PDB file of C-alpha atoms in Angstrom:
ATOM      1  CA  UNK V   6      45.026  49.593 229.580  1.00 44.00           C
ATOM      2  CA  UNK V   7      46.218  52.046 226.576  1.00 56.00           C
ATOM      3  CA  UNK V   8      45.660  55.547 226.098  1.00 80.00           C
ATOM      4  CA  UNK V   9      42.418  56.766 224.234  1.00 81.00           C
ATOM      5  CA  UNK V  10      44.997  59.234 222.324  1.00 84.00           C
ATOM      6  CA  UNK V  11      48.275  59.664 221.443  1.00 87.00           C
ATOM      7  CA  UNK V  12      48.193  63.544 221.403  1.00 85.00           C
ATOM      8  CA  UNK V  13      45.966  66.266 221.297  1.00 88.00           C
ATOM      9  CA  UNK V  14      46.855  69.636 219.980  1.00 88.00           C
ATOM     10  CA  UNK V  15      44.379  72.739 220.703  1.00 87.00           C
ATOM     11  CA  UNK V  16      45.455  75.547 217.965  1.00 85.00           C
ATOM     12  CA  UNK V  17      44.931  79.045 218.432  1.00 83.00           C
ATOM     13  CA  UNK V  18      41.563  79.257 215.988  1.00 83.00           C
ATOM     14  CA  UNK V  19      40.076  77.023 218.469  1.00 82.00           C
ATOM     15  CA  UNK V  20      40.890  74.079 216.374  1.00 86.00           C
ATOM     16  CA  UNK V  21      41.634  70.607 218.232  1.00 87.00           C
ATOM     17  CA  UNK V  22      43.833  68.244 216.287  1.00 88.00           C
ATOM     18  CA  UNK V  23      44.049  64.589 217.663  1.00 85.00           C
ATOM     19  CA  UNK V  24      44.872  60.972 216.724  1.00 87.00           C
ATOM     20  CA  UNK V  25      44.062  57.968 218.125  1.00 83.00           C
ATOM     21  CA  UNK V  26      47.239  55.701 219.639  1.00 86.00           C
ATOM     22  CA  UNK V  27      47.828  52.877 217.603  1.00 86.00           C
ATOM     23  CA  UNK V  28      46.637  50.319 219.948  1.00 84.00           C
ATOM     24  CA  UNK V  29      43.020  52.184 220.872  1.00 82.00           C
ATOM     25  CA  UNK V  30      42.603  53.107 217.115  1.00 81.00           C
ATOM     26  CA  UNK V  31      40.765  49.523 215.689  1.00 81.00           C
ATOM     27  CA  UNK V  32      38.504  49.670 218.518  1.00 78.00           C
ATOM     28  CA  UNK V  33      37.093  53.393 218.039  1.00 75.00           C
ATOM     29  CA  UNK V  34      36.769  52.630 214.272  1.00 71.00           C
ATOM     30  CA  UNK V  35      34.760  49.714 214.946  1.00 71.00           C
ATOM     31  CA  UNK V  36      32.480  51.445 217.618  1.00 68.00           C
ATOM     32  CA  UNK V  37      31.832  54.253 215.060  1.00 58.00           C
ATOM     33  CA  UNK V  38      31.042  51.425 212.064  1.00 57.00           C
ATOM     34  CA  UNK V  39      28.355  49.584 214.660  1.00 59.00           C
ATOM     35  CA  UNK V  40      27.460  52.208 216.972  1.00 60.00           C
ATOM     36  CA  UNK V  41      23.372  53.541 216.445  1.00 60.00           C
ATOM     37  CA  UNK V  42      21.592  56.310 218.605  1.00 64.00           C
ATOM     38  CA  UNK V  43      18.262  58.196 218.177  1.00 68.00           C
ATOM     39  CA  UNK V  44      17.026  61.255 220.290  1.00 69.00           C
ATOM     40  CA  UNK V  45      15.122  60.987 222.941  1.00 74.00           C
ATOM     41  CA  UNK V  46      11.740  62.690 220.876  1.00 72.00           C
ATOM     42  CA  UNK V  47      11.916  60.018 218.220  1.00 72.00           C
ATOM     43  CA  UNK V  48      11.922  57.179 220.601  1.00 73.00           C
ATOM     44  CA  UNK V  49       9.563  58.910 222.542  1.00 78.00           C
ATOM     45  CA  UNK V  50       7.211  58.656 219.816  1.00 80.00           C
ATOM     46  CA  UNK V  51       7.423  54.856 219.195  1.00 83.00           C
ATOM     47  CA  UNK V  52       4.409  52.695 220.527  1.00 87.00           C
ATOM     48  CA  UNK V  53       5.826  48.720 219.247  1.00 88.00           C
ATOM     49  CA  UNK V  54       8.770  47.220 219.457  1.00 90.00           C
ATOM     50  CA  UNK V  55       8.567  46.431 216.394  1.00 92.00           C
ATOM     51  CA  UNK V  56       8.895  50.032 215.093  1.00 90.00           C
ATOM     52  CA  UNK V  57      12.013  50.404 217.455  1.00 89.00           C
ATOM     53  CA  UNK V  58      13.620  47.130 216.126  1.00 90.00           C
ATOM     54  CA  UNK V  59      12.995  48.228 212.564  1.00 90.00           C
ATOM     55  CA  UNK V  60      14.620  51.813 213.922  1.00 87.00           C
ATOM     56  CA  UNK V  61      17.584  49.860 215.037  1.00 85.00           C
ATOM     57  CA  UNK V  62      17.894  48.103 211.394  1.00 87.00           C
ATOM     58  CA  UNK V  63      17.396  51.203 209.108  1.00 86.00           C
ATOM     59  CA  UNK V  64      20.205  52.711 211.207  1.00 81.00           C
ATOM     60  CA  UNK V  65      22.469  50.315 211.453  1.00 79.00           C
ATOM     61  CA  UNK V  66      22.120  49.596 207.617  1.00 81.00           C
ATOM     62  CA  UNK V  67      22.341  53.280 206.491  1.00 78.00           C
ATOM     63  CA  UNK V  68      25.478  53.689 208.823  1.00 66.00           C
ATOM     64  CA  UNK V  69      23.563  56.466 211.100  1.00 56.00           C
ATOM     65  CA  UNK V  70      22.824  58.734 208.219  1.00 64.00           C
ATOM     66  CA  UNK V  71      19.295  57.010 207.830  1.00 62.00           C
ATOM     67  CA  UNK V  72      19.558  58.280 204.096  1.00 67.00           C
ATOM     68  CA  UNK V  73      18.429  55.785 201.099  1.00 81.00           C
ATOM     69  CA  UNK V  74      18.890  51.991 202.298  1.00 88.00           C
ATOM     70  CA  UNK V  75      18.064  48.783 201.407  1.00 91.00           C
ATOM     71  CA  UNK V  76      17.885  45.543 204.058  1.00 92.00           C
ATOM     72  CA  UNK V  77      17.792  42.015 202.716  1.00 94.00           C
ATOM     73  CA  UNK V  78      17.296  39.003 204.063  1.00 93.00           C
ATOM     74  CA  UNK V  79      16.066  35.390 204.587  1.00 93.00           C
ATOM     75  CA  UNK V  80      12.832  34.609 206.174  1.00 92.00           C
ATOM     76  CA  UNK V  81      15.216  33.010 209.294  1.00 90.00           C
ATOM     77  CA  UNK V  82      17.099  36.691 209.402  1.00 92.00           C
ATOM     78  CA  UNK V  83      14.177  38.680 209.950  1.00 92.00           C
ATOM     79  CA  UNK V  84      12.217  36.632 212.120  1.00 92.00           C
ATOM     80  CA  UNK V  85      15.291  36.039 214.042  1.00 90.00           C
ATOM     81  CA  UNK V  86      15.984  40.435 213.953  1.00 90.00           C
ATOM     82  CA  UNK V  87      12.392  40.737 214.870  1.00 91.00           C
ATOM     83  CA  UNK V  88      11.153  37.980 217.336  1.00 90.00           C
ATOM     84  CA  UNK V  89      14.294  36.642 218.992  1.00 84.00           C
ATOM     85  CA  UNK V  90      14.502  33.231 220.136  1.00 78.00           C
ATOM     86  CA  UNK V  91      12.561  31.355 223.671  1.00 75.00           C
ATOM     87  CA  UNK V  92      13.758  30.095 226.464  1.00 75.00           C
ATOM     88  CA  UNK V  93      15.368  26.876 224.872  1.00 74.00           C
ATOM     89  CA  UNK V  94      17.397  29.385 222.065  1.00 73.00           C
ATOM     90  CA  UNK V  95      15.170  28.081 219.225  1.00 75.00           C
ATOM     91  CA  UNK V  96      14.346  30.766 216.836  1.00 75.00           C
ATOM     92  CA  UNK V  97      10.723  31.548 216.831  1.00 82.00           C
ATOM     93  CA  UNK V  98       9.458  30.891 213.681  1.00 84.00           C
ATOM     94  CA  UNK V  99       5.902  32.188 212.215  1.00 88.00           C
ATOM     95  CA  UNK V 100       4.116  31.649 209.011  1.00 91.00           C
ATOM     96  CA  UNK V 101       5.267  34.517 206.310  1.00 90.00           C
ATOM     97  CA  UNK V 102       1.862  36.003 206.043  1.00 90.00           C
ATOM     98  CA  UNK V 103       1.233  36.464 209.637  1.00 93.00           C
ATOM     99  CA  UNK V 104       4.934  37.764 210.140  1.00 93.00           C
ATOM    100  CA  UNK V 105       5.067  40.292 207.010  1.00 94.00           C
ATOM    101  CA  UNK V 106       1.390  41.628 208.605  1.00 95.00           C
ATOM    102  CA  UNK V 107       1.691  41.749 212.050  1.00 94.00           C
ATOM    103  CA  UNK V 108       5.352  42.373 212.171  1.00 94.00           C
ATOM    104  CA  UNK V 109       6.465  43.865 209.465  1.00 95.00           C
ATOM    105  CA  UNK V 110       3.472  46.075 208.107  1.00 94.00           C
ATOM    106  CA  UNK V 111       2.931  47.440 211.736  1.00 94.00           C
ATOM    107  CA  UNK V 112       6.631  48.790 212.085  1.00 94.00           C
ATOM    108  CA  UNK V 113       6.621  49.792 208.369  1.00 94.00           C
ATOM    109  CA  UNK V 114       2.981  51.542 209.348  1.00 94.00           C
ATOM    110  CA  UNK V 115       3.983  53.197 212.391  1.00 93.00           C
ATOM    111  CA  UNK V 116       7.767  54.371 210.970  1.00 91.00           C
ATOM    112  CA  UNK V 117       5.723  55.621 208.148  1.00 91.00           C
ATOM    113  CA  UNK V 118       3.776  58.030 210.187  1.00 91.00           C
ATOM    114  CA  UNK V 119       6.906  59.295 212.001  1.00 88.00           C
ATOM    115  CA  UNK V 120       8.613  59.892 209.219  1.00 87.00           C
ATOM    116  CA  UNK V 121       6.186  61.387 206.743  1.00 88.00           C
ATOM    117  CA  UNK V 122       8.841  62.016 204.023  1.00 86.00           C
ATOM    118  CA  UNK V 123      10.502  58.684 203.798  1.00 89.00           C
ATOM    119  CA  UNK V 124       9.274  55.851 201.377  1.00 92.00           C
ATOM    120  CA  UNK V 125       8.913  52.272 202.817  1.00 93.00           C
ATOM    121  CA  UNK V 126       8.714  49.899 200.031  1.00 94.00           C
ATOM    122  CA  UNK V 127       8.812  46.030 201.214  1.00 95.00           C
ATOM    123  CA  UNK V 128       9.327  43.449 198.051  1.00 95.00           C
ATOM    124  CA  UNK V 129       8.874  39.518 199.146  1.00 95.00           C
ATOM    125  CA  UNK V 130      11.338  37.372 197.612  1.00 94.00           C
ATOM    126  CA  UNK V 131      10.012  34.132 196.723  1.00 94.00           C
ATOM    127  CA  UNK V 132      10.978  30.953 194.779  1.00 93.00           C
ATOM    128  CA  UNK V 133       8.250  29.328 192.488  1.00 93.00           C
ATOM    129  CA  UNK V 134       5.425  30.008 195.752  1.00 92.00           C
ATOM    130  CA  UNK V 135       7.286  30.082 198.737  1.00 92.00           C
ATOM    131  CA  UNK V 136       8.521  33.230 200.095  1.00 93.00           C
ATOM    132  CA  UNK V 137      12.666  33.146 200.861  1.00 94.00           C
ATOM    133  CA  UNK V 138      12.898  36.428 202.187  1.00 94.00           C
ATOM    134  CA  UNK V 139      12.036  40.305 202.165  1.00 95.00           C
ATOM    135  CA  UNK V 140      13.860  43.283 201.044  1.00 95.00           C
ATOM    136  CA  UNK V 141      13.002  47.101 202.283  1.00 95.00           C
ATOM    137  CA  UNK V 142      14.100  50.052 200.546  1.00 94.00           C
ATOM    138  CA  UNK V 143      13.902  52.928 202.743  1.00 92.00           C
ATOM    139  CA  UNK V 144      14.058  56.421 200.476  1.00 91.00           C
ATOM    140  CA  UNK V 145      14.273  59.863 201.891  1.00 84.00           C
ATOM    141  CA  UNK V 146      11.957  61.957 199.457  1.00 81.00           C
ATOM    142  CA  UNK V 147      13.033  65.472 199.281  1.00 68.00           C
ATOM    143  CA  UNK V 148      10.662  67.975 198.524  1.00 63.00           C
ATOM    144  CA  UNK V 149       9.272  70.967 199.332  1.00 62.00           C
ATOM    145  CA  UNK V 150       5.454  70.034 199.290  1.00 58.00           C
ATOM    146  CA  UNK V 151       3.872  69.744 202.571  1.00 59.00           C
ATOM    147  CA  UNK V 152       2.938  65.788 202.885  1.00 53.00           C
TER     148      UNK V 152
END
């Protein structure tokens, strides 16, 4: 098992200087790349797990910061991000329409009213009639108007 550290200096301004040892380093930086967390009073305001899932996506995406993101992908990707596989590990697999309104529009919904100033904007991706895919820009919009 390595060391977390390969020193740690405390200066006299209260500073702490540190570096990772060379075999524990990869790992951390990888952790901090992947690793999500909300506070307890956002979650404690989400009522679907939808909304949580699409929580879990925006921050992942936007590298914690949940600034201005974007999150693309196939019909397969979100379904599979959103309703998992059953019992047999076959992907579930709904009609578009029904997925992009009960799915989608109720965590898009629900995150919207958490997060008053933040734009959800949901394009469908399609080729000739058949929708390939969605892609949701999530916007911070800074003002100082009471919305």
């Amino acid at each position: 098992m390595a060391q977390l550290f390969e020193y740690i200096d405390f200066v006299e301004d209260g500073a702490i200087h540190f570096k990772f040892s060379r075999p524990a380093a990869p790992y951390v930086f990888q952790l901090r790349k992947n690793f999500y967390s909300f506070h307890l009073s956002e979650l404690a305001n989400v009522r679907s797990k939808y909304a949580l899932t699409m929580m879990k996506l925006w921050n992942a995406n936007s590298n914690g910061k949940l600034e201005s993101t974007s999150i693309k992908g196939s019909i397969a990707d979100w379904q599979s991000w959103f309703l998992g596989s059953n019992s047999h590990g076959d992907p579930i697999h709904w009609q578009s329409g029904r997925f992009k309104q009960k799915v989608l529009g109720t965590a898009i919904s629900e995150l919207g009213k958490l997060y008053p100033q933040t734009l959800f904007t949901l394009m469908t991706n399609k080729q000739g009639r058949a929708v390939t895919g969605y892609q949701l820009d999530i916007t911070n919009i800074h003002t100082s108007l009471k919305l």
